[in-house]
Amino acid sequence: MSETQYTKDHEWVTVDGDIATVGITTYAADKLGDVVYVDLPGAGTTVASGRVVGEIESTKSVGELFAPVDGEVVERNEAVIADPSMVNADPMGAAWLIKVRFTNLPDLLSAAEYEELTA
Amino acid sequence: MTEGEFSPLVRKENSVSESDLRPSPLDGVHVAAGAAFTGFAGWKMPVRYGSDLAEHETVRTAAGLFDLSHMAEFIVQGTHAAAFLDYALAGQASVIAPGRAKYSLLLADSGGILDDLVVYRLDDQRFLVVANAGNHDVVAAALDERQAEFDVAARDDTDQCALIAVQGPDTLAVLSRIESLVLPDQLTFADLKYYSIAEGHYGEIPTLVARTGYTGEDGFELYLDAAAAPALWAELVAAGAVACGLAARDTLRLEAGMPLYGHELSTDTFPVQAGIGRVVALGKPGDFVGRGAVEAGPPAGARVLVGLVAEGKRAGRAGYPVLRDGEVIGEVTSGALSPTLGIPIAMAYVDPDASAVGTELALDVRGTAIPARVVPLPFYSRKAAS
């Protein structure tokens, strides 16, 4: 599995073969506050990078999940849908959101570049 | 999805440059506690310390602590203080007994709401008027302009006054542990009735102790000199109160059906539309600013404020359309997934013929129509106070 990469939309991506796992960063989860509702695309959904594919709602606001890659969703994290507070508890791990079989992987940010963005 | 609906995970207003904001006198305390901050009416205020849901629950079940030092405080005094406030505000200040308080409104000539505020009568000729931070300048100007014919002075204490609220069922127990916080005349905190105020002391520091709040729970608000606020805050934390941010304050007041200026109230809103027509004392003698317009009432068909409960878990948010049979008949002003009730709740302005309790409507949640029903406000009431 690759090193974790990031997007300017505060998502993280790890790549394993042609599968990209996507979640939101700790920074984004902290900014959102307590997450109370998560809407994610189901397996088979075609996604295009930069397009909205889901929603993450906290008590205070609604954040949109952008697809960071082009491809097809192969799995969504049903545990997070059932218990959205997982996003606050472990945004970079257990609360991954979707896995996408990608056809195109755009340039993403390194950890250092992302850190600079949120400094 | 159009560009206008673009809402990134991290909103710009959440990351507003803190250097442009005014710190609360308790800023150091909040930073040390690891608070996340938000810009609110030009102030840098804590939005949450950890989990806003946990903070919300603390206020419903124990005791929460809020820094409200951004609120605006004015001391109105003089031989005509009561008559002046009867003229300047919509309520009847002259009938408030010393030591009691009343929710009131500052109206424009047009009948619209310039601010909602709490008026405390400290003694015969002296009142404390507490206004929203965002309306500080409007209220200061109105109090100034409207006093021409009265022997009265309005002193702006906002800069030196800190405001700490303790809210929740354990508030009395928490306050009783603060030995240096005392009320006059051997009053106990329990003696102070809801919507009352007493001039107490925290050590040597004069402290106004009011049994008021904005959460739907029993609670107190403490007004004292900014320099003394950090010590009192620390004592309250040690006594068991848990620091809570503005995020929890907003969901608490929403559940309690309390309007928030800028959401449910505005210069375009008549009190009667917001369901607070009773706050306007039309029976009081003499003229007051906005009387003519309020007596004439809003235009026929003006929308009215209702409570809505929706299906599922997606909340309607401020600005979302309210639909009936696919047609827009209103707009949400505040909404959230109620932390206490676990269902989406919202306040909204709707056409009068869609405002009856039980009316089936829908919320347009980012393109999806979600069934919703008109319910009475508030959404949440605490059990009768013992």
Short mmCIF file of C-alpha atoms in Angstrom, two decimals:
data_model
loop_
_atom_site.label_atom_id
_atom_site.label_comp_id
_atom_site.label_asym_id
_atom_site.label_seq_id
_atom_site.Cartn_x
_atom_site.Cartn_y
_atom_site.Cartn_z
CA MET A 1 0.00 0.00 0.00
CA SER A 2 1.22 3.49 -0.86
CA GLU A 3 1.96 6.32 1.50
CA THR A 4 -1.08 8.34 2.42
CA GLN A 5 -1.66 11.22 0.05
CA TYR A 6 -4.01 14.17 0.41
CA THR A 7 -6.27 16.54 -1.51
CA LYS A 8 -6.87 20.24 -1.00
CA ASP A 9 -10.45 19.25 -0.11
CA HIS A 10 -9.13 17.70 3.11
CA GLU A 11 -9.41 14.10 2.05
CA TRP A 12 -6.80 11.37 2.27
CA VAL A 13 -6.11 8.63 -0.25
CA THR A 14 -4.12 5.41 0.00
CA VAL A 15 -3.50 3.29 -3.09
CA ASP A 16 -3.24 -0.50 -3.19
CA GLY A 17 -2.95 -1.78 -6.74
CA ASP A 18 -5.82 -0.17 -8.63
CA ILE A 19 -7.90 0.45 -5.48
CA ALA A 20 -7.88 3.85 -3.79
CA THR A 21 -9.20 4.10 -0.23
CA VAL A 22 -10.60 7.53 0.61
CA GLY A 23 -11.40 9.28 3.86
CA ILE A 24 -11.37 12.73 5.38
CA THR A 25 -8.45 14.11 7.35
CA THR A 26 -8.24 14.64 11.09
CA TYR A 27 -8.10 18.37 10.36
CA ALA A 28 -11.41 18.23 8.49
CA ALA A 29 -13.05 16.05 11.14
CA ASP A 30 -11.97 18.46 13.87
CA LYS A 31 -13.26 21.44 11.91
CA LEU A 32 -16.61 19.78 11.23
CA GLY A 33 -17.23 18.86 14.83
CA ASP A 34 -19.33 15.88 15.80
CA VAL A 35 -20.37 14.03 12.65
CA VAL A 36 -23.99 12.90 12.83
CA TYR A 37 -24.79 11.77 9.29
CA VAL A 38 -22.78 10.31 6.42
CA ASP A 39 -24.06 9.68 2.91
CA LEU A 40 -21.79 7.64 0.65
CA PRO A 41 -22.13 6.26 -2.89
CA GLY A 42 -22.78 2.54 -3.14
CA ALA A 43 -20.69 -0.09 -4.92
CA GLY A 44 -20.93 0.27 -8.69
CA THR A 45 -21.26 4.04 -8.70
CA THR A 46 -19.06 5.72 -11.30
CA VAL A 47 -17.20 8.71 -9.91
CA ALA A 48 -15.11 11.47 -11.48
CA SER A 49 -12.42 13.34 -9.64
CA GLY A 50 -13.54 16.70 -8.29
CA ARG A 51 -17.21 15.76 -8.34
CA VAL A 52 -19.35 15.57 -5.21
CA VAL A 53 -20.10 11.96 -4.30
CA GLY A 54 -21.24 12.15 -0.70
CA GLU A 55 -22.04 14.25 2.33
CA ILE A 56 -20.69 14.46 5.81
CA GLU A 57 -22.92 16.36 8.23
CA SER A 58 -22.03 17.56 11.67
CA THR A 59 -24.33 19.22 14.15
CA LYS A 60 -23.20 22.57 12.76
CA SER A 61 -22.51 22.11 9.08
CA VAL A 62 -22.58 20.01 5.97
CA GLY A 63 -19.40 19.00 4.20
CA GLU A 64 -19.29 17.45 0.76
CA LEU A 65 -17.18 14.48 -0.12
CA PHE A 66 -15.38 14.91 -3.43
CA ALA A 67 -14.12 12.00 -5.45
CA PRO A 68 -10.33 12.38 -5.57
CA VAL A 69 -9.99 9.92 -8.47
CA ASP A 70 -11.85 8.73 -11.56
CA GLY A 71 -13.27 5.23 -11.35
CA GLU A 72 -15.92 3.01 -9.83
CA VAL A 73 -16.82 2.57 -6.18
CA VAL A 74 -16.19 -1.00 -5.06
CA GLU A 75 -17.09 -0.63 -1.40
CA ARG A 76 -18.40 1.91 1.06
CA ASN A 77 -17.88 1.79 4.80
CA GLU A 78 -21.25 0.64 6.15
CA ALA A 79 -19.96 0.85 9.72
CA VAL A 80 -19.46 4.60 9.36
CA ILE A 81 -22.94 5.05 7.93
CA ALA A 82 -24.33 3.18 10.95
CA ASP A 83 -22.15 5.09 13.42
CA PRO A 84 -21.05 8.45 12.01
CA SER A 85 -19.17 9.33 15.20
CA MET A 86 -16.43 6.99 13.93
CA VAL A 87 -15.37 9.86 11.67
CA ASN A 88 -14.36 11.88 14.72
CA ALA A 89 -12.87 8.94 16.59
CA ASP A 90 -10.60 7.59 13.83
CA PRO A 91 -10.88 9.61 10.59
CA MET A 92 -7.58 8.36 9.18
CA GLY A 93 -8.17 4.69 9.96
CA ALA A 94 -11.35 2.78 10.81
CA ALA A 95 -13.52 5.58 9.40
CA TRP A 96 -12.34 5.28 5.80
CA LEU A 97 -15.31 6.16 3.61
CA ILE A 98 -15.09 4.58 0.15
CA LYS A 99 -12.83 2.31 -1.91
CA VAL A 100 -12.64 3.14 -5.61
CA ARG A 101 -11.20 1.08 -8.47
CA PHE A 102 -9.59 3.97 -10.28
CA THR A 103 -8.87 4.49 -13.94
CA ASN A 104 -7.06 7.73 -13.41
CA LEU A 105 -5.16 9.01 -10.39
CA PRO A 106 -4.62 12.77 -10.41
CA ASP A 107 -1.66 14.42 -8.74
CA LEU A 108 -2.24 14.46 -5.01
CA LEU A 109 -0.54 16.26 -2.13
CA SER A 110 2.17 14.73 0.02
CA ALA A 111 1.84 14.76 3.79
CA ALA A 112 4.23 17.70 3.95
CA GLU A 113 2.33 19.63 1.28
CA TYR A 114 -0.97 18.99 3.05
CA GLU A 115 0.46 20.03 6.37
CA GLU A 116 1.52 23.30 4.78
CA LEU A 117 -2.03 23.83 3.50
CA THR A 118 -3.52 23.49 6.97
CA ALA A 119 -0.82 25.33 8.89
CA MET B 1 -24.46 20.32 -8.26
CA THR B 2 -24.07 24.00 -9.09
CA GLU B 3 -21.23 26.14 -7.87
CA GLY B 4 -23.53 28.06 -5.57
CA GLU B 5 -24.15 24.92 -3.58
CA PHE B 6 -20.47 24.14 -3.18
CA SER B 7 -19.79 23.48 0.47
CA PRO B 8 -16.35 22.18 1.25
CA LEU B 9 -15.58 20.14 4.33
CA VAL B 10 -13.73 23.05 5.84
CA ARG B 11 -15.59 26.29 5.49
CA LYS B 12 -13.85 29.61 5.12
CA GLU B 13 -15.62 31.22 8.07
CA ASN B 14 -14.25 28.46 10.28
CA SER B 15 -10.74 29.41 9.35
CA VAL B 16 -11.15 33.18 9.60
CA SER B 17 -7.91 34.82 10.62
CA GLU B 18 -7.97 34.95 14.38
CA SER B 19 -5.77 38.03 14.47
CA ASP B 20 -8.65 40.11 13.08
CA LEU B 21 -10.93 39.04 15.90
CA ARG B 22 -11.36 40.43 19.35
CA PRO B 23 -10.44 38.02 22.14
CA SER B 24 -12.72 37.40 25.11
CA PRO B 25 -11.33 38.19 28.57
CA LEU B 26 -11.33 34.40 29.02
CA ASP B 27 -9.31 33.74 25.85
CA GLY B 28 -6.27 32.44 27.72
CA VAL B 29 -8.44 29.98 29.62
CA HIS B 30 -10.00 28.69 26.40
CA VAL B 31 -6.67 28.32 24.63
CA ALA B 32 -5.27 26.41 27.61
CA ALA B 33 -8.35 24.13 27.52
CA GLY B 34 -7.70 23.32 23.84
CA ALA B 35 -10.85 24.99 22.52
CA ALA B 36 -11.60 25.30 18.81
CA PHE B 37 -12.55 28.87 17.98
CA THR B 38 -14.93 30.58 15.64
CA GLY B 39 -15.42 34.16 14.59
CA PHE B 40 -18.70 35.45 15.99
CA ALA B 41 -19.76 39.09 15.51
CA GLY B 42 -16.11 40.10 15.37
CA TRP B 43 -15.14 38.15 18.48
CA LYS B 44 -12.94 35.08 18.75
CA MET B 45 -15.11 32.70 20.76
CA PRO B 46 -14.88 29.00 21.62
CA VAL B 47 -17.07 26.91 19.32
CA ARG B 48 -16.32 23.66 21.17
CA TYR B 49 -13.74 22.28 23.57
CA GLY B 50 -14.05 18.65 22.53
CA SER B 51 -17.30 17.08 21.39
CA ASP B 52 -20.19 19.51 20.91
CA LEU B 53 -22.66 16.64 21.34
CA ALA B 54 -21.13 15.80 24.71
CA GLU B 55 -21.25 19.47 25.70
CA HIS B 56 -24.89 19.65 24.69
CA GLU B 57 -25.71 16.58 26.77
CA THR B 58 -23.84 17.98 29.76
CA VAL B 59 -26.17 20.98 29.80
CA ARG B 60 -29.24 18.73 29.58
CA THR B 61 -28.06 16.39 32.36
CA ALA B 62 -25.47 18.17 34.54
CA ALA B 63 -23.96 21.68 34.35
CA GLY B 64 -22.33 23.44 31.43
CA LEU B 65 -20.29 26.61 31.45
CA PHE B 66 -20.39 29.21 28.67
CA ASP B 67 -18.29 32.27 28.00
CA LEU B 68 -20.71 34.89 26.66
CA SER B 69 -18.45 37.88 27.13
CA HIS B 70 -19.14 38.94 23.56
CA MET B 71 -22.68 39.95 24.57
CA ALA B 72 -23.33 43.70 24.89
CA GLU B 73 -24.20 45.19 28.29
CA PHE B 74 -25.66 48.62 28.86
CA ILE B 75 -26.50 50.22 32.20
CA VAL B 76 -29.46 52.58 31.78
CA GLN B 77 -29.98 54.88 34.72
CA GLY B 78 -31.63 58.14 35.65
CA THR B 79 -34.89 59.47 37.00
CA HIS B 80 -36.55 58.67 33.66
CA ALA B 81 -34.89 55.28 33.11
CA ALA B 82 -38.14 53.30 33.18
CA ALA B 83 -40.07 55.79 31.04
CA PHE B 84 -37.20 55.93 28.57
CA LEU B 85 -37.10 52.14 28.17
CA ASP B 86 -40.90 52.08 27.79
CA TYR B 87 -40.41 54.42 24.83
CA ALA B 88 -37.25 52.86 23.38
CA LEU B 89 -38.20 49.17 23.67
CA ALA B 90 -41.28 47.12 22.83
CA GLY B 91 -41.83 45.73 26.32
CA GLN B 92 -42.98 47.62 29.40
CA ALA B 93 -39.87 48.09 31.54
CA SER B 94 -41.72 50.28 34.03
CA VAL B 95 -43.74 47.32 35.32
CA ILE B 96 -40.70 45.12 35.94
CA ALA B 97 -40.19 44.90 39.69
CA PRO B 98 -36.70 45.68 40.98
CA GLY B 99 -34.70 42.46 40.93
CA ARG B 100 -36.71 40.98 38.07
CA ALA B 101 -36.06 40.63 34.33
CA LYS B 102 -38.01 40.54 31.08
CA TYR B 103 -37.29 39.47 27.52
CA SER B 104 -37.79 42.45 25.20
CA LEU B 105 -37.29 43.76 21.69
CA LEU B 106 -35.76 46.82 20.11
CA LEU B 107 -37.98 47.73 17.18
CA ALA B 108 -37.43 49.94 14.17
CA ASP B 109 -40.06 52.53 13.20
CA SER B 110 -41.02 50.02 10.50
CA GLY B 111 -42.01 47.47 13.17
CA GLY B 112 -39.07 45.23 12.24
CA ILE B 113 -36.81 43.81 14.94
CA LEU B 114 -33.45 45.53 15.46
CA ASP B 115 -32.50 43.23 18.32
CA ASP B 116 -33.91 40.98 20.99
CA LEU B 117 -32.62 41.62 24.48
CA VAL B 118 -33.07 40.99 28.16
CA VAL B 119 -33.91 43.90 30.47
CA TYR B 120 -33.04 43.49 34.15
CA ARG B 121 -34.31 46.02 36.67
CA LEU B 122 -31.56 46.51 39.25
CA ASP B 123 -33.42 49.16 41.21
CA ASP B 124 -36.00 51.86 40.67
CA GLN B 125 -33.86 53.99 38.37
CA ARG B 126 -31.27 51.54 37.09
CA PHE B 127 -31.55 48.79 34.46
CA LEU B 128 -29.16 46.36 32.84
CA VAL B 129 -29.91 45.84 29.14
CA VAL B 130 -28.18 42.87 27.52
CA ALA B 131 -28.06 42.79 23.72
CA ASN B 132 -26.64 40.49 21.05
CA ALA B 133 -22.98 40.99 20.18
CA GLY B 134 -23.79 41.36 16.51
CA ASN B 135 -26.19 44.20 17.26
CA HIS B 136 -24.00 46.05 19.75
CA ASP B 137 -23.59 49.13 17.57
CA VAL B 138 -27.24 49.25 16.52
CA VAL B 139 -28.44 49.01 20.12
CA ALA B 140 -25.89 51.57 21.35
CA ALA B 141 -26.99 54.01 18.65
CA ALA B 142 -30.69 53.47 19.33
CA LEU B 143 -30.30 53.91 23.09
CA ASP B 144 -28.43 57.12 22.35
CA GLU B 145 -30.85 58.52 19.75
CA ARG B 146 -34.01 57.63 21.64
CA GLN B 147 -33.08 59.29 24.93
CA ALA B 148 -33.30 62.93 23.76
CA GLU B 149 -36.36 63.79 25.84
CA PHE B 150 -35.47 61.79 28.92
CA ASP B 151 -33.32 62.41 31.96
CA VAL B 152 -31.33 59.23 31.54
CA ALA B 153 -27.87 57.97 30.66
CA ALA B 154 -26.95 54.72 28.93
CA ARG B 155 -23.47 53.51 29.81
CA ASP B 156 -21.86 50.89 27.58
CA ASP B 157 -20.19 48.31 29.84
CA THR B 158 -19.47 45.78 27.11
CA ASP B 159 -15.69 46.24 27.15
CA GLN B 160 -15.13 45.71 30.86
CA CYS B 161 -17.94 43.24 31.50
CA ALA B 162 -17.48 39.48 31.27
CA LEU B 163 -20.49 37.18 31.15
CA ILE B 164 -20.30 33.58 32.31
CA ALA B 165 -23.38 31.35 32.08
CA VAL B 166 -23.81 28.16 34.12
CA GLN B 167 -26.65 26.10 32.69
CA GLY B 168 -28.14 22.73 33.47
CA PRO B 169 -29.90 20.82 36.24
CA ASP B 170 -26.78 20.73 38.45
CA THR B 171 -26.26 24.50 38.32
CA LEU B 172 -27.48 25.16 41.86
CA ALA B 173 -25.18 22.49 43.24
CA VAL B 174 -22.21 23.91 41.33
CA LEU B 175 -22.82 27.49 42.45
CA SER B 176 -23.28 26.46 46.07
CA ARG B 177 -19.70 25.16 46.01
CA ILE B 178 -18.27 28.60 45.15
CA GLU B 179 -17.90 30.01 48.65
CA SER B 180 -16.63 33.38 47.51
CA LEU B 181 -19.69 34.00 45.32
CA VAL B 182 -22.36 35.47 47.58
CA LEU B 183 -25.73 37.10 47.13
CA PRO B 184 -26.97 40.07 49.20
CA ASP B 185 -29.27 39.80 52.22
CA GLN B 186 -28.36 36.16 52.90
CA LEU B 187 -30.19 35.13 49.75
CA THR B 188 -29.32 31.67 48.49
CA PHE B 189 -29.06 30.87 44.79
CA ALA B 190 -32.20 28.74 45.15
CA ASP B 191 -34.07 31.79 46.47
CA LEU B 192 -33.47 33.65 43.24
CA LYS B 193 -36.51 33.02 41.02
CA TYR B 194 -36.40 32.39 37.27
CA TYR B 195 -35.84 35.73 35.47
CA SER B 196 -34.54 37.45 38.59
CA ILE B 197 -31.27 39.23 39.29
CA ALA B 198 -29.33 40.14 42.43
CA GLU B 199 -26.26 42.27 42.99
CA GLY B 200 -23.83 39.90 44.64
CA HIS B 201 -20.09 39.68 45.04
CA TYR B 202 -17.36 37.35 43.90
CA GLY B 203 -14.81 38.04 46.63
CA GLU B 204 -14.59 41.83 46.54
CA ILE B 205 -15.82 42.07 42.94
CA PRO B 206 -19.41 43.24 42.37
CA THR B 207 -21.16 40.48 40.41
CA LEU B 208 -24.63 40.51 38.96
CA VAL B 209 -26.20 37.08 39.40
CA ALA B 210 -29.21 36.43 37.16
CA ARG B 211 -31.33 33.32 36.83
CA THR B 212 -31.61 33.48 33.06
CA GLY B 213 -30.26 31.60 30.09
CA TYR B 214 -30.62 30.46 26.53
CA THR B 215 -30.56 26.69 26.76
CA GLY B 216 -33.99 25.58 27.96
CA GLU B 217 -32.51 24.46 31.28
CA ASP B 218 -32.34 26.01 34.71
CA GLY B 219 -29.28 28.19 34.95
CA PHE B 220 -27.59 31.38 35.97
CA GLU B 221 -25.74 34.16 34.21
CA LEU B 222 -22.95 35.96 36.03
CA TYR B 223 -21.85 39.46 35.02
CA LEU B 224 -18.61 40.72 36.49
CA ASP B 225 -15.48 42.69 35.76
CA ALA B 226 -13.47 41.10 32.96
CA ALA B 227 -10.30 40.94 35.05
CA ALA B 228 -11.97 38.71 37.63
CA ALA B 229 -13.58 36.35 35.12
CA PRO B 230 -10.72 33.83 34.67
CA ALA B 231 -10.57 33.11 38.41
CA LEU B 232 -14.33 32.59 38.64
CA TRP B 233 -14.29 30.38 35.52
CA ALA B 234 -11.57 28.22 37.05
CA GLU B 235 -13.54 27.86 40.29
CA LEU B 236 -16.67 26.87 38.38
CA VAL B 237 -14.75 24.21 36.46
CA ALA B 238 -13.29 22.92 39.73
CA ALA B 239 -16.84 22.84 41.14
CA GLY B 240 -17.96 20.50 38.37
CA ALA B 241 -19.22 22.70 35.51
CA VAL B 242 -18.03 21.61 32.07
CA ALA B 243 -16.92 24.19 29.52
CA CYS B 244 -19.22 24.31 26.47
CA GLY B 245 -18.86 26.18 23.20
CA LEU B 246 -21.16 28.13 20.93
CA ALA B 247 -21.97 25.03 18.85
CA ALA B 248 -23.71 23.42 21.82
CA ARG B 249 -25.34 26.72 22.74
CA ASP B 250 -26.91 26.88 19.29
CA THR B 251 -28.34 23.34 19.33
CA LEU B 252 -29.58 23.84 22.91
CA ARG B 253 -31.46 27.03 22.09
CA LEU B 254 -32.85 25.49 18.91
CA GLU B 255 -34.29 22.53 20.83
CA ALA B 256 -35.75 25.03 23.30
CA GLY B 257 -37.42 26.87 20.40
CA MET B 258 -35.62 30.12 21.17
CA PRO B 259 -35.08 32.52 18.27
CA LEU B 260 -31.59 33.65 17.28
CA TYR B 261 -31.16 37.12 15.84
CA GLY B 262 -30.03 36.92 12.21
CA HIS B 263 -31.84 33.60 11.80
CA GLU B 264 -35.39 33.83 13.15
CA LEU B 265 -35.32 37.59 13.80
CA SER B 266 -34.40 40.46 11.50
CA THR B 267 -35.27 44.02 10.59
CA ASP B 268 -37.74 42.55 8.07
CA THR B 269 -39.53 40.48 10.70
CA PHE B 270 -42.48 41.69 12.77
CA PRO B 271 -42.62 40.25 16.28
CA VAL B 272 -45.96 38.59 15.59
CA GLN B 273 -44.46 36.67 12.66
CA ALA B 274 -41.80 35.26 14.97
CA GLY B 275 -44.41 34.16 17.51
CA ILE B 276 -43.28 36.77 20.03
CA GLY B 277 -46.07 39.28 19.58
CA ARG B 278 -46.79 39.02 23.32
CA VAL B 279 -43.43 40.69 24.01
CA VAL B 280 -44.79 43.92 22.52
CA ALA B 281 -46.72 45.73 25.25
CA LEU B 282 -49.37 47.35 23.10
CA GLY B 283 -51.36 48.12 26.25
CA LYS B 284 -48.71 50.35 27.78
CA PRO B 285 -49.51 54.07 27.88
CA GLY B 286 -47.70 56.47 25.58
CA ASP B 287 -45.88 56.03 22.34
CA PHE B 288 -42.95 53.74 21.70
CA VAL B 289 -40.75 53.25 18.69
CA GLY B 290 -42.47 50.91 16.25
CA ARG B 291 -45.94 51.15 17.83
CA GLY B 292 -47.75 52.40 14.74
CA ALA B 293 -46.26 49.79 12.47
CA VAL B 294 -46.80 46.93 14.92
CA GLU B 295 -50.41 47.97 15.46
CA ALA B 296 -50.96 47.97 11.69
CA GLY B 297 -49.29 44.55 11.56
CA PRO B 298 -47.30 42.85 8.83
CA PRO B 299 -48.64 42.65 5.28
CA ALA B 300 -51.42 40.12 4.70
CA GLY B 301 -49.99 36.69 3.99
CA ALA B 302 -46.67 37.40 5.73
CA ARG B 303 -44.91 34.19 6.62
CA VAL B 304 -44.87 32.95 10.19
CA LEU B 305 -42.37 30.99 12.23
CA VAL B 306 -43.06 27.31 12.83
CA GLY B 307 -41.29 24.29 14.19
CA LEU B 308 -40.69 21.37 11.82
CA VAL B 309 -39.72 17.79 12.48
CA ALA B 310 -38.40 15.85 9.49
CA GLU B 311 -37.97 12.18 8.73
CA GLY B 312 -34.63 10.40 8.65
CA LYS B 313 -31.38 11.87 9.89
CA ARG B 314 -30.64 14.68 7.43
CA ALA B 315 -31.23 18.11 8.89
CA GLY B 316 -32.70 21.07 7.07
CA ARG B 317 -30.33 24.02 7.39
CA ALA B 318 -30.76 27.77 7.30
CA GLY B 319 -31.78 28.86 3.82
CA TYR B 320 -33.20 25.54 2.64
CA PRO B 321 -36.62 25.80 0.94
CA VAL B 322 -39.75 24.42 2.58
CA LEU B 323 -42.11 22.76 0.12
CA ARG B 324 -45.77 21.84 -0.07
CA ASP B 325 -46.73 19.65 -3.01
CA GLY B 326 -43.44 20.59 -4.63
CA GLU B 327 -44.05 24.32 -4.36
CA VAL B 328 -41.83 26.56 -2.23
CA ILE B 329 -43.91 27.96 0.61
CA GLY B 330 -41.20 28.81 3.11
CA GLU B 331 -37.59 28.76 4.20
CA VAL B 332 -35.65 27.17 7.04
CA THR B 333 -33.97 29.63 9.44
CA SER B 334 -32.24 27.14 11.77
CA GLY B 335 -31.98 23.40 11.73
CA ALA B 336 -30.04 20.48 13.15
CA LEU B 337 -30.25 16.83 13.99
CA SER B 338 -31.53 17.31 17.54
CA PRO B 339 -28.88 15.89 19.87
CA THR B 340 -31.44 15.25 22.63
CA LEU B 341 -34.28 13.91 20.48
CA GLY B 342 -32.27 12.21 17.72
CA ILE B 343 -34.52 13.58 14.97
CA PRO B 344 -34.05 16.45 12.50
CA ILE B 345 -35.64 19.65 13.82
CA ALA B 346 -35.90 23.05 12.21
CA MET B 347 -37.45 26.44 12.59
CA ALA B 348 -38.80 27.92 9.38
CA TYR B 349 -40.91 30.76 8.07
CA VAL B 350 -43.85 29.41 6.06
CA ASP B 351 -46.98 30.78 4.44
CA PRO B 352 -49.74 31.21 7.06
CA ASP B 353 -51.96 28.58 5.46
CA ALA B 354 -49.15 26.04 5.88
CA SER B 355 -48.43 26.88 9.51
CA ALA B 356 -51.02 24.81 11.40
CA VAL B 357 -49.61 22.12 13.67
CA GLY B 358 -49.77 18.80 11.85
CA THR B 359 -49.43 20.24 8.34
CA GLU B 360 -47.43 17.88 6.14
CA LEU B 361 -44.63 19.69 4.30
CA ALA B 362 -41.19 18.82 2.95
CA LEU B 363 -37.70 20.19 3.26
CA ASP B 364 -35.59 20.59 0.16
CA VAL B 365 -32.34 19.17 1.50
CA ARG B 366 -29.87 19.83 -1.29
CA GLY B 367 -32.22 18.63 -3.97
CA THR B 368 -34.01 15.88 -2.06
CA ALA B 369 -37.52 16.52 -0.71
CA ILE B 370 -37.64 15.14 2.82
CA PRO B 371 -41.07 14.83 4.48
CA ALA B 372 -41.55 17.16 7.44
CA ARG B 373 -44.43 18.05 9.71
CA VAL B 374 -45.33 21.26 11.56
CA VAL B 375 -45.03 20.77 15.33
CA PRO B 376 -45.52 23.10 18.29
CA LEU B 377 -42.49 24.92 19.69
CA PRO B 378 -40.45 24.25 21.72
CA PHE B 379 -39.14 20.89 20.55
CA TYR B 380 -37.78 20.23 24.02
CA SER B 381 -39.01 21.31 27.49
CA ARG B 382 -37.28 20.41 30.69
CA LYS B 383 -39.33 18.72 33.35
CA ALA B 384 -41.07 21.21 35.63
CA ALA B 385 -38.57 22.84 37.94
CA SER B 386 -38.75 21.51 41.48
#
